[in-house]
Structures are given as structure tokens and as C-alpha cells.
mmCIF file of C-alpha atoms in Angstrom:
data_model
loop_
_atom_site.group_PDB
_atom_site.id
_atom_site.type_symbol
_atom_site.label_atom_id
_atom_site.label_comp_id
_atom_site.label_asym_id
_atom_site.label_seq_id
_atom_site.Cartn_x
_atom_site.Cartn_y
_atom_site.Cartn_z
ATOM 1 C CA MET A 1 -9.232 -3.484 -79.861
ATOM 2 C CA THR A 2 -8.624 -0.397 -81.929
ATOM 3 C CA VAL A 3 -6.203 2.400 -81.199
ATOM 4 C CA GLN A 4 -9.373 4.537 -80.093
ATOM 5 C CA ASP A 5 -10.461 2.002 -77.662
ATOM 6 C CA VAL A 6 -7.097 1.887 -76.077
ATOM 7 C CA ALA A 7 -6.786 5.903 -76.144
ATOM 8 C CA VAL A 8 -10.288 5.719 -74.331
ATOM 9 C CA LEU A 9 -8.972 3.269 -71.572
ATOM 10 C CA ASN A 10 -6.008 5.269 -70.993
ATOM 11 C CA THR A 11 -7.877 8.407 -70.544
ATOM 12 C CA LEU A 12 -10.303 6.528 -68.085
ATOM 13 C CA GLY A 13 -7.409 5.033 -66.238
ATOM 14 C CA THR A 14 -5.555 8.506 -65.791
ATOM 15 C CA ALA A 15 -8.914 10.004 -64.438
ATOM 16 C CA TYR A 16 -9.405 7.270 -62.097
ATOM 17 C CA PHE A 17 -6.064 7.488 -60.491
ATOM 18 C CA LYS A 18 -6.244 11.319 -60.335
ATOM 19 C CA GLY A 19 -9.451 10.745 -58.488
ATOM 20 C CA VAL A 20 -7.866 8.353 -56.067
ATOM 21 C CA GLY A 21 -5.041 10.596 -55.534
ATOM 22 C CA ARG A 22 -7.306 13.489 -54.760
ATOM 23 C CA LEU A 23 -9.352 11.394 -52.432
ATOM 24 C CA ILE A 24 -6.250 10.149 -50.441
ATOM 25 C CA ARG A 25 -5.001 13.757 -50.214
ATOM 26 C CA ALA A 26 -8.227 14.956 -48.897
ATOM 27 C CA LEU A 27 -8.168 12.169 -46.233
ATOM 28 C CA VAL A 28 -4.891 12.966 -45.206
ATOM 29 C CA LEU A 29 -5.838 16.594 -44.844
ATOM 30 C CA LEU A 30 -8.918 15.778 -42.880
ATOM 31 C CA PHE A 31 -6.738 13.462 -40.590
ATOM 32 C CA ALA A 32 -4.338 16.121 -40.109
ATOM 33 C CA ALA A 33 -6.873 18.588 -39.363
ATOM 34 C CA GLY A 34 -8.340 16.446 -36.995
ATOM 35 C CA LEU A 35 -5.091 15.963 -35.078
ATOM 36 C CA ALA A 36 -4.496 19.639 -35.061
ATOM 37 C CA THR A 37 -7.921 20.453 -33.392
ATOM 38 C CA ALA A 38 -8.018 17.488 -31.065
ATOM 39 C CA GLU A 39 -8.813 18.973 -27.498
ATOM 40 C CA THR A 40 -5.963 18.745 -24.806
ATOM 41 C CA LEU A 41 -6.074 19.250 -21.186
ATOM 42 C CA THR A 42 -3.400 19.388 -18.537
ATOM 43 C CA LEU A 43 -4.095 18.401 -14.896
ATOM 44 C CA VAL A 44 -1.850 17.757 -11.892
ATOM 45 C CA ALA A 45 -1.094 14.443 -10.612
ATOM 46 C CA GLU A 46 0.412 14.170 -7.081
ATOM 47 C CA ASN A 47 3.880 12.711 -7.182
ATOM 48 C CA ASP A 48 4.299 10.592 -4.257
ATOM 49 C CA TRP A 49 1.015 8.609 -3.453
ATOM 50 C CA TYR A 50 1.439 5.139 -5.080
ATOM 51 C CA PRO A 51 -0.495 3.202 -6.226
ATOM 52 C CA TYR A 52 -2.843 5.944 -6.771
ATOM 53 C CA ALA A 53 -0.447 8.491 -8.506
ATOM 54 C CA ALA A 54 3.281 8.997 -8.364
ATOM 55 C CA GLU A 55 6.238 9.848 -10.625
ATOM 56 C CA ARG A 56 7.893 6.994 -12.206
ATOM 57 C CA ASN A 57 10.698 7.339 -14.316
ATOM 58 C CA GLY A 58 9.755 11.061 -14.937
ATOM 59 C CA GLU A 59 6.014 10.185 -15.643
ATOM 60 C CA ALA A 60 2.827 10.014 -13.878
ATOM 61 C CA ARG A 61 1.658 6.438 -13.067
ATOM 62 C CA GLY A 62 -1.014 4.847 -10.948
ATOM 63 C CA ILE A 63 -4.517 3.851 -10.649
ATOM 64 C CA SER A 64 -5.979 7.252 -10.700
ATOM 65 C CA VAL A 65 -3.594 8.277 -13.743
ATOM 66 C CA ASP A 66 -5.086 5.357 -15.719
ATOM 67 C CA ILE A 67 -8.674 6.231 -14.829
ATOM 68 C CA VAL A 68 -8.285 9.827 -15.504
ATOM 69 C CA ARG A 69 -6.486 9.256 -18.839
ATOM 70 C CA ALA A 70 -9.210 6.589 -19.949
ATOM 71 C CA ALA A 71 -12.143 8.899 -18.869
ATOM 72 C CA TYR A 72 -10.969 11.733 -21.029
ATOM 73 C CA ALA A 73 -10.069 9.562 -23.976
ATOM 74 C CA ALA A 74 -13.507 8.202 -23.963
ATOM 75 C CA VAL A 75 -14.842 11.727 -24.791
ATOM 76 C CA GLY A 76 -12.053 12.537 -27.366
ATOM 77 C CA VAL A 77 -9.574 14.596 -24.940
ATOM 78 C CA ASP A 78 -6.086 14.111 -24.697
ATOM 79 C CA VAL A 79 -4.973 14.701 -21.201
ATOM 80 C CA GLN A 80 -1.428 15.496 -20.035
ATOM 81 C CA PHE A 81 0.009 15.464 -16.479
ATOM 82 C CA LYS A 82 1.966 17.698 -14.565
ATOM 83 C CA LEU A 83 3.684 16.166 -11.262
ATOM 84 C CA MET A 84 4.038 17.946 -7.988
ATOM 85 C CA SER A 85 3.242 17.370 -4.386
ATOM 86 C CA TYR A 86 -0.410 17.483 -3.380
ATOM 87 C CA ALA A 87 0.156 20.379 -1.079
ATOM 88 C CA ARG A 88 1.419 22.309 -3.921
ATOM 89 C CA CYS A 89 -1.240 21.414 -6.315
ATOM 90 C CA MET A 90 -3.861 22.385 -4.045
ATOM 91 C CA GLU A 91 -2.282 25.842 -3.502
ATOM 92 C CA LEU A 92 -2.243 26.364 -7.256
ATOM 93 C CA LEU A 93 -5.970 25.266 -7.372
ATOM 94 C CA ASP A 94 -6.748 28.093 -4.869
ATOM 95 C CA LEU A 95 -4.879 30.422 -7.064
ATOM 96 C CA GLY A 96 -6.658 29.418 -10.305
ATOM 97 C CA GLU A 97 -3.348 28.548 -11.746
ATOM 98 C CA GLU A 98 -4.040 24.974 -12.467
ATOM 99 C CA VAL A 99 -7.367 23.410 -13.649
ATOM 100 C CA GLY A 100 -7.488 20.302 -11.678
ATOM 101 C CA CYS A 101 -5.574 17.943 -9.451
ATOM 102 C CA PHE A 102 -5.847 14.634 -7.766
ATOM 103 C CA ASN A 103 -5.954 12.494 -5.528
ATOM 104 C CA THR A 104 -8.431 14.567 -3.363
ATOM 105 C CA PRO A 105 -10.598 13.142 -0.592
ATOM 106 C CA ASP A 106 -14.072 14.265 0.079
ATOM 107 C CA ASP A 107 -14.825 16.243 3.166
ATOM 108 C CA ASP A 108 -16.394 19.495 3.837
ATOM 109 C CA ALA A 109 -13.204 21.538 3.919
ATOM 110 C CA ILE A 110 -12.383 20.328 0.276
ATOM 111 C CA ARG A 111 -15.976 21.076 -0.959
ATOM 112 C CA LEU A 112 -15.728 24.715 0.401
ATOM 113 C CA ALA A 113 -12.349 25.167 -1.386
ATOM 114 C CA GLN A 114 -12.639 23.093 -4.586
ATOM 115 C CA LEU A 115 -15.167 21.957 -7.236
ATOM 116 C CA LEU A 116 -15.825 18.203 -7.085
ATOM 117 C CA PRO A 117 -17.380 16.117 -10.156
ATOM 118 C CA GLU A 118 -20.256 13.760 -9.871
ATOM 119 C CA HIS A 119 -17.911 10.659 -10.220
ATOM 120 C CA ALA A 120 -15.220 9.768 -7.672
ATOM 121 C CA LEU A 121 -11.992 8.236 -8.905
ATOM 122 C CA ASP A 122 -12.349 5.452 -6.338
ATOM 123 C CA ILE A 123 -13.813 4.673 -2.897
ATOM 124 C CA ASN A 124 -11.340 3.199 -0.508
ATOM 125 C CA PRO A 125 -11.484 2.479 3.089
ATOM 126 C CA ALA A 126 -8.863 4.375 5.399
ATOM 127 C CA PHE A 127 -7.848 2.969 8.849
ATOM 128 C CA ILE A 128 -5.455 3.913 11.619
ATOM 129 C CA TYR A 129 -2.690 1.458 11.892
ATOM 130 C CA THR A 130 -0.336 0.345 14.435
ATOM 131 C CA ARG A 131 2.600 -1.889 14.784
ATOM 132 C CA ALA A 132 1.514 -5.772 14.642
ATOM 133 C CA ASP A 133 2.869 -6.213 18.096
ATOM 134 C CA ASN A 134 0.865 -3.538 19.721
ATOM 135 C CA VAL A 135 -1.493 -4.925 22.259
ATOM 136 C CA ALA A 136 -4.188 -2.757 21.062
ATOM 137 C CA ASP A 137 -6.687 -4.518 18.666
ATOM 138 C CA THR A 138 -9.415 -2.113 18.250
ATOM 139 C CA LEU A 139 -9.799 1.481 19.202
ATOM 140 C CA SER A 140 -12.508 3.949 18.707
ATOM 141 C CA LEU A 141 -11.799 7.610 17.742
ATOM 142 C CA ALA A 142 -12.704 8.496 21.019
ATOM 143 C CA GLU A 143 -10.209 6.236 22.624
ATOM 144 C CA LEU A 144 -7.511 7.925 20.303
ATOM 145 C CA GLY A 145 -8.028 11.131 22.084
ATOM 146 C CA GLY A 146 -4.665 12.385 23.469
ATOM 147 C CA LYS A 147 -2.691 10.011 21.149
ATOM 148 C CA VAL A 148 -0.417 11.070 18.417
ATOM 149 C CA VAL A 149 -1.336 9.940 14.923
ATOM 150 C CA GLY A 150 0.789 10.405 11.938
ATOM 151 C CA ILE A 151 -0.820 11.931 8.903
ATOM 152 C CA VAL A 152 0.667 13.624 5.565
ATOM 153 C CA ASN A 153 0.937 17.319 5.164
ATOM 154 C CA GLY A 154 -2.193 18.517 2.926
ATOM 155 C CA TYR A 155 -4.085 15.326 3.018
ATOM 156 C CA ARG A 156 -7.869 14.800 4.306
ATOM 157 C CA TYR A 157 -9.161 12.085 5.937
ATOM 158 C CA GLY A 158 -12.694 12.605 6.322
ATOM 159 C CA ASN A 159 -14.682 14.847 8.466
ATOM 160 C CA ALA A 160 -14.863 12.428 11.616
ATOM 161 C CA PHE A 161 -11.036 12.290 12.012
ATOM 162 C CA MET A 162 -9.990 15.615 10.902
ATOM 163 C CA GLN A 163 -12.555 17.498 13.101
ATOM 164 C CA ASP A 164 -11.841 15.583 16.186
ATOM 165 C CA PRO A 165 -10.295 18.193 18.668
ATOM 166 C CA HIS A 166 -8.934 15.445 20.820
ATOM 167 C CA ILE A 167 -6.614 13.531 18.424
ATOM 168 C CA LEU A 168 -2.998 14.917 18.196
ATOM 169 C CA ARG A 169 -1.937 14.904 14.601
ATOM 170 C CA GLU A 170 1.678 14.876 13.548
ATOM 171 C CA TYR A 171 2.517 15.697 9.864
ATOM 172 C CA SER A 172 4.938 14.244 7.782
ATOM 173 C CA ALA A 173 5.797 14.556 3.969
ATOM 174 C CA SER A 174 4.732 11.207 2.869
ATOM 175 C CA ASP A 175 2.857 7.939 3.886
ATOM 176 C CA LEU A 176 6.309 6.188 3.744
ATOM 177 C CA GLN A 177 7.998 8.583 6.021
ATOM 178 C CA ASN A 178 4.906 7.845 8.606
ATOM 179 C CA LEU A 179 5.776 4.254 8.139
ATOM 180 C CA LYS A 180 9.279 4.654 8.806
ATOM 181 C CA LYS A 181 8.426 6.615 11.971
ATOM 182 C CA LEU A 182 6.168 3.716 13.029
ATOM 183 C CA SER A 183 8.855 1.185 12.461
ATOM 184 C CA ALA A 184 11.347 3.214 14.488
ATOM 185 C CA GLY A 185 8.683 3.811 17.452
ATOM 186 C CA ARG A 186 8.639 7.525 16.805
ATOM 187 C CA LEU A 187 4.899 6.948 16.244
ATOM 188 C CA ASP A 188 2.338 4.566 17.473
ATOM 189 C CA TYR A 189 -0.276 5.122 15.143
ATOM 190 C CA ILE A 190 -0.715 6.303 11.409
ATOM 191 C CA VAL A 191 -3.471 6.817 9.019
ATOM 192 C CA LEU A 192 -3.196 4.941 5.614
ATOM 193 C CA TYR A 193 -5.842 4.061 2.770
ATOM 194 C CA GLU A 194 -6.034 0.458 2.465
ATOM 195 C CA ARG A 195 -4.649 0.225 -1.069
ATOM 196 C CA VAL A 196 -1.787 2.250 -0.089
ATOM 197 C CA ALA A 197 -1.119 0.193 3.060
ATOM 198 C CA ARG A 198 -0.977 -2.769 0.967
ATOM 199 C CA TYR A 199 1.378 -1.282 -1.469
ATOM 200 C CA LEU A 200 3.721 0.094 1.302
ATOM 201 C CA ILE A 201 4.019 -3.146 3.396
ATOM 202 C CA GLY A 202 4.412 -5.055 0.157
ATOM 203 C CA GLN A 203 7.537 -2.842 -0.914
ATOM 204 C CA HIS A 204 9.010 -1.721 2.332
ATOM 205 C CA GLY A 205 7.710 -4.007 5.211
ATOM 206 C CA GLU A 206 10.587 -6.449 5.074
ATOM 207 C CA GLU A 207 13.277 -3.616 4.710
ATOM 208 C CA LEU A 208 11.754 -1.769 7.720
ATOM 209 C CA GLY A 209 11.137 -4.913 9.771
ATOM 210 C CA ILE A 210 7.595 -4.001 10.391
ATOM 211 C CA LYS A 211 4.170 -5.582 10.274
ATOM 212 C CA ILE A 212 1.200 -3.412 10.983
ATOM 213 C CA LYS A 213 -2.560 -3.831 11.593
ATOM 214 C CA PRO A 214 -5.485 -1.826 11.408
ATOM 215 C CA VAL A 215 -7.006 -0.766 14.781
ATOM 216 C CA THR A 216 -9.546 2.087 13.938
ATOM 217 C CA PRO A 217 -11.613 2.275 10.719
ATOM 218 C CA ILE A 218 -11.995 5.786 9.608
ATOM 219 C CA GLY A 219 -14.588 4.954 7.038
ATOM 220 C CA GLU A 220 -14.931 4.687 3.176
ATOM 221 C CA ILE A 221 -13.555 7.803 1.562
ATOM 222 C CA ALA A 222 -14.224 8.835 -1.906
ATOM 223 C CA ILE A 223 -11.211 10.120 -3.760
ATOM 224 C CA PHE A 224 -11.598 12.701 -6.600
ATOM 225 C CA VAL A 225 -10.031 14.877 -9.168
ATOM 226 C CA SER A 226 -10.782 18.444 -7.683
ATOM 227 C CA PHE A 227 -11.068 21.405 -9.907
ATOM 228 C CA SER A 228 -10.291 25.095 -9.304
ATOM 229 C CA GLN A 229 -13.116 27.392 -8.505
ATOM 230 C CA HIS A 230 -11.161 30.156 -10.238
ATOM 231 C CA HIS A 231 -9.907 28.706 -13.422
ATOM 232 C CA PRO A 232 -11.987 29.392 -16.624
ATOM 233 C CA ARG A 233 -11.548 25.725 -17.971
ATOM 234 C CA SER A 234 -12.979 23.952 -14.796
ATOM 235 C CA ALA A 235 -16.557 23.653 -15.701
ATOM 236 C CA ASP A 236 -15.887 22.204 -19.187
ATOM 237 C CA ALA A 237 -13.263 19.929 -17.578
ATOM 238 C CA ILE A 238 -15.680 18.554 -14.852
ATOM 239 C CA LYS A 239 -18.546 17.841 -17.427
ATOM 240 C CA GLN A 240 -16.045 16.027 -19.795
ATOM 241 C CA PHE A 241 -14.679 13.859 -16.725
ATOM 242 C CA ASP A 242 -18.190 12.936 -15.827
ATOM 243 C CA GLN A 243 -19.316 11.992 -19.216
ATOM 244 C CA GLY A 244 -16.047 9.915 -19.709
ATOM 245 C CA MET A 245 -16.494 8.347 -16.445
ATOM 246 C CA LYS A 246 -19.840 7.244 -17.152
ATOM 247 C CA LYS A 247 -18.843 5.683 -20.430
ATOM 248 C CA LEU A 248 -16.058 3.922 -18.658
ATOM 249 C CA GLN A 249 -18.357 2.391 -15.985
ATOM 250 C CA GLU A 250 -21.028 1.328 -18.672
ATOM 251 C CA SER A 251 -18.423 -0.134 -20.842
ATOM 252 C CA GLY A 252 -16.756 -2.246 -17.936
ATOM 253 C CA ARG A 253 -13.312 -0.408 -18.479
ATOM 254 C CA TYR A 254 -13.413 1.158 -15.020
ATOM 255 C CA ALA A 255 -13.950 -2.014 -13.237
ATOM 256 C CA ALA A 256 -11.336 -3.642 -15.360
ATOM 257 C CA ILE A 257 -8.617 -0.831 -14.435
ATOM 258 C CA LEU A 258 -9.343 -1.383 -10.688
ATOM 259 C CA HIS A 259 -9.247 -5.211 -10.960
ATOM 260 C CA ASP A 260 -5.815 -5.058 -12.915
ATOM 261 C CA TRP A 261 -4.291 -2.826 -10.372
ATOM 262 C CA ASP A 262 -5.668 -4.984 -7.247
ATOM 263 C CA ARG A 263 -4.228 -8.036 -8.924
ATOM 264 C CA LYS A 264 -0.750 -6.327 -9.028
ATOM 265 C CA LEU A 265 -1.109 -5.460 -5.504
ATOM 266 C CA VAL A 266 -2.027 -8.928 -4.310
ATOM 267 C CA PHE A 267 1.141 -10.241 -6.037
ATOM 268 C CA GLY A 268 3.258 -7.356 -4.891
ATOM 269 C CA VAL A 269 4.272 -6.239 -8.333
ATOM 270 C CA ALA A 270 2.604 -2.635 -8.332
ATOM 271 C CA THR A 271 6.212 -0.887 -8.887
ATOM 272 C CA GLN A 272 5.692 0.449 -12.318
#
């Protein structure tokens, strides 16, 4: 090999590595630009309705949190969560200060005040529960007329229950507070969603010394992310959520999230 050959090879090698360097720099810049322009969205998760959504170690955790995060991730949106009481987040939606909030049950009052997407987060049965030693085994809504039933402030439980003028409703700050009232004999009946009941009894039944049984089915109630009618981001956020939910359902990811949480509830480990 001549000196001229070596010189040519060195020139080619230098050009090659310069080209590779420029390519790497370009890729890094593209990646950084992608990160900088990635769309973000902030929603409100209620802070005390486990296993659907609650504050755990300063973060939002629960079934709905996992579903919402996965749905938006499926369409390239990074969703962040604020935590507050359900009643407060509903107030802020009415004022147009927040885009969306969950978990919101479907009923007429909600549809008048908020925007609901096509896809529900979950459909879960709700029941009126009593202590297991109560002689009542089944009661219709009509038979609950004149009786006091514990519910949570700001929560909705379907049209049939909420619009019945004969049922006396006593409001508490949380489902756990109602369960404690039931245990202490201060209430004879409370309303719980089925997965919430499983969690609460699994976590607190022994310490409260209470077993409960359902006596009145309220119905299968769909739970949604509700969006403000007054926030400029709502329309796009709803469209993105529905697109993401469709992808989750088609891929099987949605069913997998529910299955994983139901397994945790069965084995009593849904504490994180």
C-alpha cells in the first residue's frame, strides 16, 4: 500500500466518522425536540376513593388512575394528576378552572353540569349494605322509604336512588366514615360500590369488628372522567381520551388492568 493509498483511507475514515457524528447529533436534537413538544395534560383525581383513586404517599393511585394514564399514553399524551376531594374538584369544573376530574358516576344531574366522554372508566354495581346481623335480607328502594341511608358528600348513585323523595340521606366525608357509623350503630344502611366495599372490608372489617351484606341493588353504574363545560381544553381532552380508550380495549390492555386490580382485591393486597 502506497503513502497515497494510506492518505486516501485516512481521508475517507475522517469523513465517515464526521458523518456519523453529525447523524448522532441530529438524532439527539430530534429526540430532545420531541420531548420538548410532547403534549401534557393535568387532570384531577379524587384523593379518597380507593381502589379507584386515592392519595398514597403523595401520589395518585388506583384503578382509574392506571386506566386514565394508559389511555392518554396510547395517544402520546403525558397526563399528570392533582389530588383533591371529589366535591372540590366538581366545584372547580363548574368554574372552568380544571379540565377534568374522576371518578364521576353517570346520572342526569352530572350530564347537565359536565361533559362525559363516550367511554366509561368502569361499570360497577352499587348496593345498599347493612350489617350482616341485620334481619333484613332484601329490601326494595320503596321499602327504604323513611330509612336513613349513609352516602358520601358530592357523590352520585344513579337516578333511581338519588331522585327518590322518600329515602333519607345522611352525608359523610368518605365511605370509610360511613362504614364506621354503620359499625357503631349510628347508621343502619350505607351505599357502596362493590369494588369499594371489597376493599374497605378487606382493609378495615376486622379492626371495626363488622361484616356487611348487600340488601338493595342500586344498579350497574358507569364511572367516568368528567370534563368541564367551560374549559378550552376539554373538547380535545375528551377526544384524546376516547381514542386512547379504544386502543386500550382493542389491545386487551384495559381488561388486563381491571383483572390485575380484581386479583389484588381478592387477595386483600390492594393497599398501594
